[in-house]
Amino acid sequence: MPDTLTRGIRIAPMGAAMTTSASGQPLIPQPPATVAALRQAISQIAPAALPAFTRELDQAADQSRQGSDLAPLQRFIAQWAVYVHIQRQPDLAADLRRWEDTAESGDATRARQAASEIGRILDEAHAAIGLPAR
């Protein structure tokens, strides 16, 4: 994945755009894996990520046109579907941010543990939306 394992986007701590029910339910249902549905979901749960979404969509579209290959667009949609799956669950998104911070702590042992936990979160997100493991 570009930049970092989680899209290269660091979302600010939960605020007005990211609240959850008392039962810990996801903020929104998992949207279909289409550009329009993912854009709408991101605008609701992580509006700060919209510029990156648009920039990466443009890059994927350009790569697809240049290579006459849909793979870049398919990767883009899969990566953002995983991102939305995680971000729509504030507790899971917060766990991921904590592990990302731990990975950057400079302690090699903690960084390895963090990388393992980040991988687990991403693998579970892939499975939850029906994608093959990374």
Short mmCIF file of C-alpha atoms in Angstrom, two decimals:
data_model
loop_
_atom_site.label_atom_id
_atom_site.label_comp_id
_atom_site.label_asym_id
_atom_site.label_seq_id
_atom_site.Cartn_x
_atom_site.Cartn_y
_atom_site.Cartn_z
CA MET A 1 0.00 0.00 0.00
CA PRO A 2 1.23 3.49 -0.68
CA ASP A 3 2.96 5.50 2.05
CA THR A 4 2.14 3.31 5.07
CA LEU A 5 0.21 0.16 5.71
CA THR A 6 -2.96 2.11 6.42
CA ARG A 7 -3.11 4.39 3.42
CA GLY A 8 -0.58 6.95 4.55
CA ILE A 9 -3.36 8.92 6.21
CA ARG A 10 -3.32 9.73 9.87
CA ILE A 11 -6.81 10.60 11.01
CA ALA A 12 -7.15 12.99 13.92
CA PRO A 13 -8.60 11.57 17.13
CA MET A 14 -12.32 11.07 17.13
CA GLY A 15 -14.29 14.27 16.87
CA ALA A 16 -17.60 15.48 15.54
CA ALA A 17 -17.27 13.51 12.32
CA MET A 18 -16.45 10.30 14.14
CA THR A 19 -18.82 9.27 16.88
CA THR A 20 -20.20 5.88 17.75
CA SER A 21 -23.25 4.49 19.42
CA ALA A 22 -23.08 3.43 23.04
CA SER A 23 -23.12 -0.18 21.86
CA GLY A 24 -19.88 0.26 19.92
CA GLN A 25 -21.55 -0.39 16.58
CA PRO A 26 -19.92 0.80 13.36
CA LEU A 27 -20.64 4.40 12.41
CA ILE A 28 -22.00 3.37 9.02
CA PRO A 29 -22.61 0.08 7.22
CA GLN A 30 -19.76 -1.18 5.05
CA PRO A 31 -20.44 0.40 1.67
CA PRO A 32 -20.21 -1.43 -1.65
CA ALA A 33 -16.70 -1.45 -3.11
CA THR A 34 -17.36 1.28 -5.67
CA VAL A 35 -15.65 4.62 -6.05
CA ALA A 36 -18.86 6.57 -5.43
CA ALA A 37 -19.87 4.57 -2.35
CA LEU A 38 -16.39 4.71 -0.83
CA ARG A 39 -16.14 8.47 -1.47
CA GLN A 40 -19.49 8.99 0.27
CA ALA A 41 -18.42 6.83 3.23
CA ILE A 42 -15.13 8.68 3.60
CA SER A 43 -16.91 12.02 3.50
CA GLN A 44 -18.96 10.85 6.48
CA ILE A 45 -16.37 9.12 8.65
CA ALA A 46 -13.00 10.59 7.65
CA PRO A 47 -13.44 13.79 5.63
CA ALA A 48 -9.78 14.70 6.11
CA ALA A 49 -8.92 11.70 3.92
CA LEU A 50 -10.88 12.94 0.87
CA PRO A 51 -7.94 14.77 -0.75
CA ALA A 52 -5.79 11.62 -0.55
CA PHE A 53 -8.69 9.53 -1.89
CA THR A 54 -9.08 11.85 -4.88
CA ARG A 55 -5.34 12.06 -5.54
CA GLU A 56 -4.92 8.27 -5.41
CA LEU A 57 -8.01 7.74 -7.59
CA ASP A 58 -6.52 10.04 -10.23
CA GLN A 59 -3.21 8.17 -10.06
CA ALA A 60 -4.91 4.77 -10.35
CA ALA A 61 -7.03 5.95 -13.28
CA ASP A 62 -3.94 7.31 -15.06
CA GLN A 63 -2.04 4.07 -14.49
CA SER A 64 -4.99 2.04 -15.75
CA ARG A 65 -5.27 4.15 -18.91
CA GLN A 66 -1.55 4.04 -19.61
CA GLY A 67 -1.33 0.29 -19.18
CA SER A 68 -4.77 -0.63 -20.52
CA ASP A 69 -5.13 -2.58 -17.29
CA LEU A 70 -7.78 -2.36 -14.57
CA ALA A 71 -5.46 -3.69 -11.84
CA PRO A 72 -4.49 -0.22 -10.50
CA LEU A 73 -8.16 0.74 -10.10
CA GLN A 74 -8.97 -2.61 -8.52
CA ARG A 75 -6.11 -2.16 -6.01
CA PHE A 76 -7.29 1.38 -5.27
CA ILE A 77 -10.84 0.22 -4.55
CA ALA A 78 -9.65 -2.71 -2.40
CA GLN A 79 -7.28 -0.54 -0.36
CA TRP A 80 -9.89 2.12 0.30
CA ALA A 81 -12.54 -0.48 1.12
CA VAL A 82 -10.19 -1.81 3.81
CA TYR A 83 -9.56 1.73 5.03
CA VAL A 84 -13.30 2.42 5.31
CA HIS A 85 -13.89 -0.91 7.05
CA ILE A 86 -11.41 0.09 9.75
CA GLN A 87 -12.33 3.77 10.05
CA ARG A 88 -16.06 3.12 10.37
CA GLN A 89 -15.28 1.33 13.65
CA PRO A 90 -13.84 3.99 15.99
CA ASP A 91 -12.43 1.52 18.52
CA LEU A 92 -10.65 -0.46 15.80
CA ALA A 93 -9.38 2.73 14.16
CA ALA A 94 -8.06 3.93 17.54
CA ASP A 95 -6.32 0.57 18.10
CA LEU A 96 -4.69 0.86 14.69
CA ARG A 97 -3.49 4.42 15.44
CA ARG A 98 -2.02 3.26 18.76
CA TRP A 99 -0.16 0.41 17.04
CA GLU A 100 1.08 2.81 14.34
CA ASP A 101 2.40 5.13 17.05
CA THR A 102 4.05 2.19 18.81
CA ALA A 103 5.68 1.12 15.53
CA GLU A 104 7.29 4.56 15.31
CA SER A 105 8.51 4.53 18.92
CA GLY A 106 12.07 3.52 18.09
CA ASP A 107 11.98 0.37 20.25
CA ALA A 108 12.67 -2.57 17.90
CA THR A 109 10.85 -5.17 20.01
CA ARG A 110 7.75 -3.02 20.37
CA ALA A 111 7.91 -2.09 16.68
CA ARG A 112 7.88 -5.80 15.70
CA GLN A 113 4.89 -6.43 17.94
CA ALA A 114 3.17 -3.37 16.48
CA ALA A 115 3.84 -4.54 12.92
CA SER A 116 2.33 -7.90 13.79
CA GLU A 117 -0.78 -6.27 15.27
CA ILE A 118 -1.15 -3.90 12.32
CA GLY A 119 -0.90 -6.89 9.99
CA ARG A 120 -3.55 -8.74 11.98
CA ILE A 121 -5.93 -5.77 11.82
CA LEU A 122 -5.41 -5.41 8.08
CA ASP A 123 -5.78 -9.16 7.46
CA GLU A 124 -9.03 -9.22 9.43
CA ALA A 125 -10.31 -6.21 7.49
CA HIS A 126 -9.45 -7.90 4.18
CA ALA A 127 -11.30 -11.04 5.26
CA ALA A 128 -14.31 -9.08 6.53
CA ILE A 129 -14.87 -7.47 3.15
CA GLY A 130 -14.15 -10.61 1.17
CA LEU A 131 -10.67 -9.81 -0.10
CA PRO A 132 -7.78 -12.28 -0.16
CA ALA A 133 -5.12 -11.82 2.50
CA ARG A 134 -2.46 -9.24 1.76
#
